Coordinates of C-alpha atoms in Angstrom, one line a residue:
X29 CA 0.1 -0.1 -0.4
X30 CA 2.7 2.6 1.0
X31 CA 4.3 1.5 -2.1
X32 CA 1.2 2.2 -4.6
X33 CA 0.5 5.8 -2.4
X34 CA 4.4 6.8 -3.1
X35 CA 3.8 6.1 -6.9
X36 CA 0.8 7.8 -7.2
X37 CA 2.3 10.5 -5.3
X38 CA 5.7 11.1 -7.0
X39 CA 4.6 9.6 -10.4
X40 CA 1.4 11.0 -10.7
X41 CA -0.1 13.8 -8.7
X42 CA 3.3 16.0 -8.4
X43 CA 4.1 15.9 -12.5
X44 CA 0.8 16.6 -13.2
X45 CA 0.7 19.7 -10.3
X46 CA 4.0 20.7 -11.6
X47 CA 2.5 20.9 -15.6
X48 CA -0.4 22.6 -14.2
X49 CA 1.6 25.1 -12.2
X50 CA 4.2 25.9 -15.4
X51 CA 2.2 28.7 -16.6
X52 CA 2.2 30.7 -13.5
X53 CA 5.5 30.7 -13.5
X54 CA 6.3 31.3 -17.0
X55 CA 3.1 33.4 -18.3
X56 CA 5.4 34.4 -21.5
X57 CA 3.7 33.0 -24.5
X58 CA 6.9 32.2 -26.0
X59 CA 7.6 30.2 -22.8
X60 CA 4.5 28.7 -23.1
X61 CA 5.2 27.8 -26.9
X62 CA 8.3 26.2 -26.0
X63 CA 7.2 24.0 -23.2
X64 CA 4.4 22.8 -25.7
X65 CA 7.1 22.4 -28.0
X66 CA 9.0 20.0 -24.8
X67 CA 5.4 18.1 -24.3
X68 CA 5.1 17.3 -27.9
X69 CA 9.0 16.3 -28.2
X70 CA 8.5 14.3 -25.1
X71 CA 5.9 11.9 -26.6
X72 CA 7.9 12.0 -30.0
X73 CA 11.0 10.5 -28.0
X74 CA 9.4 8.4 -25.6
X75 CA 8.0 6.1 -28.7
X76 CA 11.5 6.0 -30.1
X77 CA 12.8 5.5 -26.6
X78 CA 10.4 2.5 -26.4
X79 CA 11.8 0.8 -29.9
X80 CA 15.5 1.9 -28.8
X81 CA 15.4 0.8 -25.1
X82 CA 13.2 -2.3 -25.1
X83 CA 13.5 -3.7 -28.3
X84 CA 16.8 -2.5 -29.4
X85 CA 15.9 -1.4 -32.9
X86 CA 17.7 2.1 -33.9
X87 CA 15.8 3.9 -36.1
X88 CA 16.2 7.5 -37.7
X89 CA 13.0 8.0 -39.2
X90 CA 11.1 9.2 -36.8
X91 CA 10.1 12.3 -38.7
X92 CA 8.3 10.0 -41.3
X93 CA 5.6 9.2 -38.6
X94 CA 5.7 13.0 -37.0
X95 CA 5.0 14.1 -40.6
X96 CA 2.1 11.9 -41.3
X97 CA 0.7 12.7 -38.1
X98 CA 0.9 16.2 -38.9
X99 CA -0.6 16.2 -42.4
X100 CA -2.7 13.8 -42.0
X101 CA -4.5 15.6 -39.3
X102 CA -4.0 18.9 -41.1
X103 CA -5.4 17.8 -44.2
X104 CA -8.0 16.0 -42.8
X105 CA -9.4 19.0 -40.9
X106 CA -9.0 21.4 -43.6
X107 CA -9.8 19.5 -46.9
X108 CA -12.6 17.3 -45.5
X109 CA -13.7 19.6 -42.3
X110 CA -13.4 16.8 -39.9
X111 CA -13.6 18.1 -36.1
X112 CA -10.0 18.6 -34.9
X113 CA -10.1 16.0 -32.7
X114 CA -11.0 13.1 -35.2
X115 CA -8.8 14.6 -37.4
X116 CA -5.8 14.2 -34.7
X117 CA -7.0 10.8 -34.2
X118 CA -7.2 9.9 -37.9
X119 CA -3.2 11.4 -38.5
X120 CA -2.1 8.9 -35.6
X121 CA -3.9 5.8 -37.3
X122 CA -2.4 6.9 -40.6
X123 CA 0.9 6.9 -38.7
X124 CA 0.3 3.8 -37.4
X125 CA -0.6 1.8 -40.5
X126 CA 2.4 3.4 -42.2
X127 CA 4.6 2.2 -39.4
X128 CA 3.3 -1.4 -39.3
X129 CA 4.1 -1.5 -43.2
X130 CA 7.6 -0.3 -42.8
X131 CA 8.0 -2.5 -39.7
X132 CA 6.8 -5.9 -41.7
X133 CA 9.5 -4.6 -44.4
X134 CA 12.3 -3.4 -42.3
X135 CA 12.8 -5.4 -39.4
X136 CA 13.8 -8.7 -40.6
X137 CA 17.2 -6.7 -40.8
X138 CA 18.8 -4.8 -38.0
X139 CA 21.8 -2.6 -37.0
X140 CA 23.2 -0.3 -39.5
X141 CA 20.9 -2.0 -42.2
X142 CA 17.9 -1.0 -40.1
X143 CA 18.7 2.5 -39.7
X144 CA 19.5 2.7 -43.4
X145 CA 16.0 1.9 -44.3
X146 CA 14.6 3.9 -41.8
X147 CA 16.7 6.9 -42.9
X148 CA 15.2 5.9 -46.5
X149 CA 11.8 6.2 -45.0
X150 CA 12.1 9.7 -43.6
X151 CA 13.6 11.1 -46.4
X152 CA 10.8 10.0 -48.5
X153 CA 8.2 11.6 -46.2
X154 CA 10.4 14.9 -46.1
X155 CA 10.6 15.0 -50.2
X156 CA 7.0 14.5 -50.6
X157 CA 6.3 17.4 -47.9
X158 CA 8.5 19.5 -50.1
X159 CA 7.5 18.7 -53.6
X160 CA 4.0 17.6 -53.3
X161 CA 2.9 21.6 -53.1
X162 CA -0.5 21.0 -54.0
X163 CA -1.4 18.7 -51.2
X164 CA 1.2 20.0 -48.6
X165 CA 1.6 23.3 -49.1
X166 CA 5.6 23.0 -49.5
X167 CA 7.7 25.8 -48.3
X168 CA 4.5 27.9 -48.1
X169 CA 2.7 26.1 -45.8
X170 CA -0.7 25.1 -44.5
X171 CA -3.4 26.8 -42.5
X172 CA -4.6 24.7 -39.8
X173 CA -7.5 25.1 -37.7
X174 CA -6.9 25.2 -33.7
X175 CA -8.2 22.3 -31.1
X176 CA -11.6 23.6 -30.2
X177 CA -12.7 25.4 -33.8
X178 CA -13.9 29.1 -33.3
X179 CA -13.3 28.3 -29.3
X180 CA -9.8 27.3 -30.0
X181 CA -7.7 26.6 -26.5
X182 CA -5.4 29.3 -25.5
X183 CA -1.7 28.7 -25.5
X184 CA -2.0 27.9 -21.9
X185 CA -4.8 25.3 -22.2
X186 CA -3.4 23.7 -25.0
X187 CA 0.0 23.3 -23.1
X188 CA -2.3 21.8 -20.7
X189 CA -3.6 19.5 -22.9
X190 CA -0.4 18.5 -24.3
X191 CA 1.4 18.1 -20.9
X192 CA -1.2 15.7 -19.8
X193 CA -0.8 13.6 -22.7
X194 CA 2.6 13.3 -22.3
X195 CA 2.1 12.2 -18.9
X196 CA -0.2 9.7 -19.5
X197 CA 1.7 8.5 -22.4
X198 CA 4.6 8.0 -19.6
X199 CA 2.1 6.3 -17.0
X200 CA 1.0 4.0 -20.0
X201 CA 4.6 3.0 -21.2
X202 CA 5.8 2.5 -17.5
X203 CA 2.9 0.1 -17.1
X204 CA 4.2 -1.6 -20.3
X205 CA 7.4 -2.2 -19.2
X206 CA 6.1 -3.7 -15.9
X207 CA 4.1 -6.2 -17.7
X208 CA 4.8 -8.9 -19.9
X209 CA 5.2 -6.5 -23.0
X210 CA 8.2 -4.9 -21.4
X211 CA 9.8 -8.2 -20.5
X212 CA 9.3 -9.9 -23.8
X213 CA 11.2 -6.5 -25.9
X214 CA 13.7 -6.7 -23.4
X215 CA 14.0 -10.5 -23.9
X216 CA 14.0 -10.2 -27.7
X217 CA 16.5 -7.5 -27.1
X218 CA 18.8 -9.4 -25.1
X219 CA 19.0 -12.7 -26.9
X220 CA 16.7 -13.5 -29.8
X221 CA 17.7 -17.0 -29.9
X222 CA 16.5 -17.6 -26.4
X223 CA 13.3 -15.6 -26.6
X224 CA 12.6 -17.9 -29.8
X225 CA 13.4 -20.9 -27.2
X226 CA 10.6 -19.7 -24.8
X227 CA 7.9 -19.4 -27.2
X228 CA 8.4 -15.9 -28.6
X229 CA 8.1 -14.6 -32.3
X230 CA 10.6 -12.3 -32.0
X231 CA 9.7 -10.7 -35.2
X232 CA 6.0 -10.1 -34.3
X233 CA 7.1 -8.4 -31.0
X234 CA 9.6 -6.1 -32.9
X235 CA 7.0 -5.1 -35.4
X236 CA 4.8 -4.6 -32.5
X237 CA 7.3 -1.8 -30.8
X238 CA 8.0 -0.6 -34.3
X239 CA 4.3 0.1 -34.7
X240 CA 3.6 1.8 -31.4
X241 CA 6.5 4.1 -31.7
X242 CA 5.1 5.2 -35.1
X243 CA 1.5 5.7 -33.2
X244 CA 3.3 7.8 -30.9
X245 CA 5.6 9.8 -33.3
X246 CA 1.8 10.2 -35.1
X247 CA 0.3 11.7 -32.0
X248 CA 3.5 14.0 -31.4
X249 CA 3.1 15.1 -35.1
X250 CA -1.0 16.0 -34.8
X251 CA -0.2 18.0 -31.4
X252 CA 2.4 19.8 -33.5
X253 CA -0.2 20.6 -36.4
X254 CA -2.6 22.3 -34.3
X255 CA -0.4 24.3 -31.8
X256 CA -0.3 27.3 -34.0
X257 CA -2.4 28.5 -37.2
X258 CA 0.2 27.4 -39.8
X259 CA 3.1 25.4 -40.7
X260 CA 5.5 24.4 -43.4
X261 CA 7.2 21.9 -44.7
X262 CA 10.6 23.1 -43.5
X263 CA 9.8 21.4 -40.3
X264 CA 9.8 17.5 -41.3
X265 CA 13.7 17.3 -41.9
X266 CA 16.0 14.6 -41.4
X267 CA 16.9 16.9 -38.2
X268 CA 13.9 15.6 -36.3
X269 CA 14.9 12.2 -36.7
X270 CA 18.9 12.5 -35.2
X271 CA 17.2 14.8 -32.6
X272 CA 15.0 12.5 -31.2
X273 CA 17.6 9.7 -31.4
X274 CA 20.1 12.0 -29.4
X275 CA 17.4 13.1 -27.1
X276 CA 16.9 9.0 -26.1
X277 CA 20.7 8.8 -25.6
X278 CA 21.1 11.9 -23.4
X279 CA 18.0 10.9 -21.3
X280 CA 18.7 7.3 -21.2
X281 CA 17.7 4.5 -23.2
X282 CA 14.9 2.2 -21.7
X283 CA 14.3 4.7 -18.5
X284 CA 10.6 6.1 -17.8
X285 CA 11.5 9.8 -17.3
X286 CA 14.3 10.1 -19.7
X287 CA 12.4 10.9 -22.5
X288 CA 11.6 14.6 -20.9
X289 CA 15.1 15.1 -19.9
X290 CA 16.3 14.4 -23.4
X291 CA 13.5 16.4 -25.2
X292 CA 13.7 19.4 -22.8
X293 CA 17.3 19.8 -23.6
X294 CA 16.9 19.2 -27.5
X295 CA 14.3 21.6 -27.3
X296 CA 15.9 24.4 -24.7
X297 CA 19.5 24.5 -26.0
X298 CA 18.6 25.4 -29.7
X299 CA 15.9 28.0 -28.4
X300 CA 18.0 29.5 -25.1
X301 CA 21.1 29.9 -27.3
X302 CA 19.9 31.1 -30.5
X303 CA 22.1 34.1 -30.1
X304 CA 25.1 32.0 -30.5
X305 CA 23.7 29.8 -33.1
X306 CA 27.3 29.2 -34.3
X307 CA 28.3 27.8 -30.5
X308 CA 25.1 25.8 -29.4
X309 CA 25.8 23.2 -32.0
X310 CA 29.1 22.9 -30.4
X311 CA 27.7 22.9 -26.7
X312 CA 24.9 20.3 -27.6
X313 CA 27.7 18.1 -29.4
X314 CA 29.7 18.3 -26.1
X315 CA 26.9 17.1 -23.9
X316 CA 26.4 14.3 -26.0
X317 CA 29.9 13.0 -26.1
X318 CA 30.0 13.7 -22.6
X319 CA 27.1 11.5 -22.2
X320 CA 28.4 8.7 -24.5
X321 CA 31.8 8.5 -22.6
X322 CA 30.9 9.4 -18.9
X323 CA 27.0 8.2 -18.5
X324 CA 26.6 5.5 -21.2
X325 CA 23.3 4.8 -19.3
X326 CA 22.3 8.5 -19.9
X327 CA 21.5 11.2 -17.1
X328 CA 18.4 9.3 -15.6
X329 CA 20.1 5.8 -16.2
X330 CA 23.0 7.1 -14.0
X331 CA 20.8 8.7 -11.5
X332 CA 19.2 5.3 -11.4
X333 CA 22.4 3.3 -11.0
X334 CA 23.3 5.4 -8.0
X335 CA 20.5 5.5 -6.2
X336 CA 20.3 1.4 -6.6
X337 CA 23.9 1.5 -5.5
X338 CA 23.0 3.5 -2.2
X339 CA 19.8 1.9 -1.1
X340 CA 20.6 -1.6 -2.7
X341 CA 24.2 -2.0 -1.0
X342 CA 22.7 -3.6 2.0
X343 CA 20.6 -5.9 0.4
X344 CA 22.8 -7.5 -2.1
X345 CA 25.4 -8.1 0.5
X346 CA 22.8 -10.4 2.0
X347 CA 21.2 -11.6 -0.9
X348 CA 24.5 -14.2 -1.5
X349 CA 24.0 -15.8 1.5
X350 CA 21.3 -18.2 1.4
X351 CA 22.2 -21.4 0.1
X352 CA 20.2 -24.8 -0.9
X353 CA 20.5 -27.8 1.6
X354 CA 18.7 -30.5 0.0
X355 CA 17.0 -31.5 -3.3
X356 CA 13.2 -30.7 -3.2
X357 CA 10.8 -32.6 -5.9
X358 CA 9.7 -31.0 -8.9
X359 CA 6.6 -29.1 -8.3
X360 CA 3.7 -30.6 -9.1
X361 CA 2.4 -28.2 -11.8
X362 CA 5.6 -29.1 -13.5
X363 CA 4.7 -32.9 -13.4
X364 CA 4.1 -34.3 -16.7
X365 CA 3.8 -37.2 -18.7
X366 CA 6.3 -36.3 -21.3
X367 CA 6.8 -36.5 -25.0
X368 CA 8.5 -39.1 -27.2
X369 CA 11.0 -37.9 -29.6
X370 CA 11.8 -39.4 -32.7
X371 CA 14.7 -38.5 -34.7
X372 CA 15.0 -40.3 -38.5
X373 CA 17.9 -39.9 -40.4
X374 CA 18.7 -36.4 -39.5
X375 CA 21.4 -34.3 -41.5
X376 CA 22.5 -30.8 -41.1
X377 CA 25.3 -29.7 -43.9
X378 CA 26.7 -26.5 -44.6
X379 CA 28.2 -25.9 -47.7
X380 CA 29.1 -29.7 -48.3
X381 CA 30.5 -29.8 -44.4
X382 CA 28.5 -32.8 -43.1
X383 CA 28.2 -31.4 -39.4
X384 CA 25.6 -34.5 -38.7
X385 CA 25.0 -37.2 -41.3
X386 CA 21.7 -39.5 -41.2
X387 CA 21.3 -39.8 -37.2
X388 CA 18.9 -41.5 -35.9
X389 CA 17.8 -41.9 -32.3
X390 CA 14.3 -42.2 -30.1
X391 CA 14.0 -40.4 -26.8
X392 CA 11.0 -42.1 -25.0
X393 CA 8.7 -39.9 -23.0
X394 CA 10.0 -39.4 -19.4
X395 CA 13.6 -40.8 -19.8
X396 CA 17.1 -39.3 -19.7
X397 CA 18.6 -39.6 -22.6
X398 CA 22.6 -38.5 -23.0
X399 CA 23.9 -37.4 -25.9
X400 CA 28.0 -37.3 -26.2
X401 CA 31.2 -37.3 -28.2
X402 CA 34.3 -35.5 -28.5
X403 CA 34.7 -31.6 -29.5
X404 CA 33.1 -31.4 -33.1
X405 CA 31.2 -34.5 -33.1
X406 CA 27.9 -32.6 -34.0
X407 CA 26.1 -32.5 -30.7
X408 CA 25.3 -29.1 -30.6
X409 CA 24.3 -29.3 -34.3
X410 CA 22.0 -32.0 -33.5
X411 CA 20.7 -29.9 -30.8
X412 CA 20.3 -26.8 -32.8
X413 CA 18.3 -28.8 -35.6
X414 CA 16.3 -30.3 -33.0
X415 CA 14.9 -27.0 -31.6
X416 CA 14.6 -25.4 -34.9
X417 CA 17.8 -22.9 -34.9
X418 CA 19.1 -24.8 -37.8
X419 CA 16.7 -26.4 -40.6
X420 CA 17.8 -30.1 -41.1
X421 CA 19.1 -30.9 -44.6
X422 CA 17.5 -34.4 -44.6
X423 CA 15.4 -36.4 -42.0
X424 CA 12.4 -36.3 -39.8
X425 CA 11.9 -35.2 -36.3
X426 CA 8.8 -36.2 -34.9
X427 CA 7.1 -35.0 -31.4
X428 CA 4.8 -37.5 -30.1
X429 CA 2.9 -38.3 -33.0
X430 CA 3.4 -34.8 -35.0
X431 CA 5.9 -34.2 -37.5
X432 CA 7.9 -31.1 -36.2
X433 CA 10.7 -31.5 -38.9
X434 CA 11.7 -27.8 -39.8
X435 CA 9.5 -25.7 -37.1
X436 CA 10.9 -22.9 -35.9
X437 CA 11.9 -22.5 -32.5
X438 CA 8.9 -20.6 -31.0
X439 CA 6.4 -23.1 -32.5
X440 CA 8.3 -26.1 -30.9
X441 CA 8.0 -23.9 -27.7
X442 CA 4.7 -23.5 -27.8
X443 CA 4.3 -27.6 -28.3
X444 CA 6.0 -27.9 -25.1
X445 CA 9.8 -28.2 -26.5
X446 CA 12.8 -26.4 -25.0
X447 CA 16.2 -25.9 -24.0
X448 CA 19.4 -24.2 -22.4
X449 CA 22.5 -23.4 -23.8
X450 CA 26.0 -24.1 -24.1
X451 CA 27.0 -20.5 -23.8
X452 CA 24.6 -19.0 -21.3
X453 CA 21.5 -17.0 -22.8
X454 CA 20.3 -15.3 -20.0
X455 CA 18.1 -12.0 -20.5
X456 CA 20.9 -9.6 -18.7
X457 CA 18.6 -6.8 -18.6
X458 CA 15.9 -8.5 -16.7
X459 CA 15.9 -9.7 -12.9
X460 CA 16.1 -13.7 -12.1
X461 CA 12.3 -13.6 -11.3
X462 CA 11.9 -11.4 -14.6
X463 CA 13.7 -13.9 -16.9
X464 CA 11.2 -16.7 -15.7
X465 CA 8.3 -14.6 -16.3
X466 CA 9.4 -14.3 -19.9
X467 CA 10.0 -18.3 -19.8
X468 CA 6.2 -18.4 -18.9
X469 CA 5.9 -16.3 -21.8
X470 CA 3.4 -18.9 -23.8
X471 CA 0.8 -19.2 -20.7
X472 CA 0.4 -15.5 -20.5
X473 CA -2.6 -14.1 -22.4
X474 CA -3.2 -10.4 -20.9
X475 CA -3.4 -8.2 -23.8
X476 CA -2.2 -4.5 -24.5
X477 CA -5.0 -2.6 -23.0
X478 CA -4.9 -4.9 -19.5
X479 CA -1.1 -3.9 -19.4
X480 CA -1.3 -0.1 -20.2
X481 CA -4.0 0.3 -17.9
X482 CA -3.3 -2.4 -14.9
X483 CA -6.6 -3.8 -15.2
X484 CA -7.2 -6.3 -12.8
X485 CA -7.4 -9.3 -14.5
X486 CA -3.8 -8.4 -16.1
X487 CA -2.6 -7.5 -12.4
X488 CA -4.0 -11.2 -11.2
X489 CA -2.6 -13.0 -13.9
X490 CA 0.9 -11.5 -13.2
X491 CA 0.4 -12.2 -9.2
X492 CA -0.2 -16.0 -10.1
X493 CA 2.7 -16.2 -12.2
X494 CA 4.7 -14.7 -10.3
X495 CA 4.1 -17.3 -7.2
X496 CA 4.5 -19.8 -9.8
X497 CA 8.0 -18.4 -10.9
X498 CA 9.0 -18.2 -7.2
X499 CA 8.0 -21.9 -6.7
X500 CA 10.3 -23.1 -9.5
X501 CA 13.0 -20.9 -8.0
X502 CA 12.9 -22.3 -4.5
X503 CA 12.6 -25.6 -6.5
X504 CA 16.1 -25.2 -7.8
X505 CA 17.5 -23.4 -4.7
X506 CA 18.0 -19.7 -5.9
X507 CA 15.0 -17.9 -4.4
X508 CA 16.6 -15.6 -2.4
X509 CA 18.1 -14.4 -5.8
X510 CA 14.9 -13.4 -7.3
X511 CA 15.5 -9.8 -7.5
X512 CA 18.9 -9.8 -8.5
X513 CA 19.8 -8.6 -12.0
X514 CA 20.9 -12.1 -13.8
X515 CA 24.1 -10.3 -15.3
X516 CA 25.2 -9.9 -11.5
X517 CA 25.0 -13.6 -10.7
X518 CA 28.1 -16.0 -10.5
X519 CA 28.2 -18.6 -13.1
X520 CA 26.6 -21.5 -11.7
X521 CA 23.8 -19.4 -10.6
X522 CA 23.4 -18.3 -13.9
X523 CA 23.1 -22.2 -15.0
X524 CA 20.4 -22.6 -12.4
X525 CA 18.6 -19.6 -13.8
X526 CA 18.6 -20.7 -17.4
X527 CA 17.3 -24.3 -16.1
X528 CA 14.6 -22.5 -13.8
X529 CA 13.6 -20.6 -17.2
X530 CA 13.0 -23.7 -18.9
X531 CA 11.1 -25.1 -16.6
X532 CA 8.6 -22.1 -16.3
X533 CA 7.8 -22.8 -19.8
X534 CA 6.1 -26.2 -18.5
X535 CA 7.8 -27.9 -21.2
X536 CA 7.0 -31.8 -22.1
X537 CA 10.4 -32.2 -23.6
X538 CA 13.5 -30.2 -22.3
X539 CA 17.2 -30.4 -23.9
X540 CA 19.9 -29.5 -22.0
X541 CA 23.2 -28.3 -23.7
X542 CA 26.4 -29.1 -21.1
X543 CA 24.6 -28.3 -18.1
X544 CA 27.8 -29.1 -16.0
X545 CA 30.2 -26.7 -18.1
X546 CA 32.1 -24.7 -15.9
X547 CA 31.0 -25.8 -12.9
X548 CA 33.1 -27.0 -9.5
X549 CA 32.9 -30.2 -8.0
X550 CA 29.9 -29.4 -5.3
X551 CA 27.9 -27.9 -8.1
X552 CA 28.2 -30.6 -10.5
X553 CA 26.8 -32.5 -7.7
X554 CA 23.8 -29.8 -7.2
X555 CA 22.9 -30.0 -10.9
X556 CA 23.1 -34.0 -10.9
X557 CA 20.4 -34.1 -8.0
X558 CA 18.3 -31.2 -9.8
X559 CA 18.4 -33.0 -13.0
X560 CA 17.3 -36.2 -11.5
X561 CA 14.3 -34.5 -9.8
X562 CA 13.4 -32.8 -12.9
X563 CA 13.4 -36.3 -14.6
X564 CA 11.3 -38.1 -11.9
X565 CA 8.8 -35.5 -12.4
X566 CA 8.4 -37.2 -15.9
X567 CA 9.8 -34.5 -18.2
X568 CA 11.2 -36.2 -21.0
X569 CA 15.3 -34.8 -21.1
X570 CA 18.3 -35.1 -23.8
X571 CA 21.3 -34.3 -21.9
X572 CA 24.6 -33.0 -24.0
X573 CA 27.5 -33.3 -21.6
X574 CA 30.9 -33.9 -21.4
X575 CA 31.2 -34.8 -17.7
X576 CA 31.0 -38.5 -18.2
X577 CA 30.2 -39.5 -14.6
X578 CA 27.3 -37.0 -14.7
X579 CA 26.4 -38.7 -17.9
X580 CA 26.8 -42.3 -16.6
X581 CA 25.0 -41.6 -13.4
X582 CA 21.8 -40.0 -14.7
X583 CA 20.7 -41.4 -18.3
X584 CA 18.8 -44.3 -19.1
X585 CA 20.1 -44.5 -22.6
X586 CA 23.0 -43.1 -24.4
X587 CA 23.6 -42.1 -27.8
X588 CA 27.6 -41.1 -29.1
X589 CA 28.5 -39.2 -32.2
X590 CA 32.1 -38.7 -34.0
X591 CA 32.3 -36.5 -37.0
X592 CA 28.5 -36.5 -37.2
X593 CA 27.4 -39.9 -37.3
X594 CA 26.3 -42.3 -34.5
X595 CA 29.2 -44.5 -33.4
X596 CA 27.2 -46.3 -30.4
X597 CA 24.2 -46.4 -28.4
X598 CA 22.7 -48.0 -25.2
X599 CA 22.3 -47.9 -21.9
X600 CA 25.4 -46.5 -20.1
X601 CA 27.1 -49.9 -19.2
X602 CA 27.0 -50.8 -22.6
X603 CA 28.2 -47.7 -23.8
X604 CA 31.1 -47.3 -21.6
X605 CA 32.8 -50.4 -22.7
X606 CA 32.1 -50.2 -26.4
X607 CA 35.6 -50.2 -28.5
X608 CA 34.3 -47.5 -30.9
X609 CA 33.8 -45.3 -28.4
X610 CA 37.0 -45.5 -26.3
X611 CA 38.9 -45.1 -29.9
X612 CA 36.7 -42.2 -30.6
X613 CA 37.7 -40.4 -27.6
X614 CA 41.5 -41.2 -26.8
X615 CA 42.4 -43.9 -29.1
X616 CA 43.2 -46.4 -26.2
X617 CA 42.3 -47.6 -23.1
X618 CA 42.7 -44.4 -21.0
X619 CA 39.2 -43.8 -22.2
X620 CA 37.9 -46.5 -20.2
X621 CA 39.2 -45.5 -17.1
X622 CA 37.8 -42.1 -17.8
X623 CA 34.1 -43.3 -18.2
X624 CA 34.2 -45.1 -15.0
X625 CA 35.1 -41.9 -13.1
X626 CA 38.8 -43.0 -12.1
X627 CA 39.9 -39.5 -13.6
X628 CA 37.0 -38.0 -14.1
X629 CA 37.4 -34.9 -11.7
X630 CA 40.9 -34.1 -13.4
X631 CA 38.9 -34.1 -16.8
X632 CA 36.6 -31.5 -15.1
X633 CA 38.8 -29.3 -14.5

């Protein structure tokens, strides 16, 4: 209750009061116009911050959505005579639809390629605004009715309107950031391959972020259009996109109040240093350079880290003291009958290199099946092909009675097949608990409206899955680390988080890629007990591992690969005495001793 009261006081009441009071401190029309410009720039930057800070996509085409919102609203109000509120809504819809088209076409590329596509998009709108004079008025401009028609809002009222919308947008984005939407975007940003393995359609979610960014850009443009009685095409230049991106960086990517800080700076500096036009750009560039070098998280991000360092030091110091003492059984809601996984003639070739060459195996429901072999034998390629990261060159993969050959990772995850990774793929921008909630993605049903408004249904669902995630964390023995950032954990703890996150999906089939890699002797024993408990709960397990002592004690069946082909298969006793296996590993009798555990501890090191 205290936290909720503090949130309403600091996040709603005080900002609203400050927005209301500003005209009394700055009654001059010039200052009111500047404050209004800060308001709609705040909204423009907030949309881009969502795209950059949460989904990790760089866009330099913000001017396109800003321009479409402005011209769409202005032209519908002037040419068709629509009431200004309806015209503004229509302008936002136009920008949103255009954003959806651009997103679907552009977001299959990333990084600099995406930036180039968005630059081209912004340039297209800039050229149309300048050259299509019959429609836009070009440099001569277009007359625009104010909000409210003949009784248009005055400068103060319009500022209040824009400021209130900026606050509402920020509150909505804050709610989104704390919902499955924010977690999913951050998961995709952190590791697309891991996100897909949890049932997340990364392209769908990236397009969704792009569309929401476009909607906010269109809203900012519509608000700009009706601030004054006239505007020209000279406003819609590449500079708009650059200033928006700079504002995101200076304010702090991924922060809630960063867009306001960034907007105030990018609007305020050029405005109040107009007399020093040749110098304010230097000052502006210096601030940007100092931010990149000294405050990589931006102004707000740096302040947030400082506050956490002061207030969270004691909690962090005590968080690592708790230790699991005994392995608990798998929680009942995770227990399952498993599913049989059948691989027939699986082949994966890379430009003539036969990484996997026609292997067949069957992992029976509820069994622990080991997959071993020397380095380069094709184990990771096999698991990547099974889980949809690689598309098989030949062969067939069947889950129970369903052919799943060639299905993508996210589709397989929605069927209950998930995995962990040889190189840990945690969502480092999320806490341990949030990693598990991301793992439960396929079971969450709350929509955008519920997340934006924090409706009771969405909050109830969040609470239920949070309790479930905490149960899983207790099962793996790290519930005391639930609110720690995943990137701050030790290597062994991160391994446990990755397994816990996979369990949050409630899988029928779980593939573990070298779960004991990098662990010490005590951690290996703990990992063995954990995997055994998972197996006793009925989940079908495929374990790829080099730690032979663990493999021999855990597995019901073992398949051995060498140079992409299967050379042995059977129960542990049969495999460890197979001459082909001994030869594949070390070429002599020493392998027999290794498989029996006589030199296992030295090999693990």
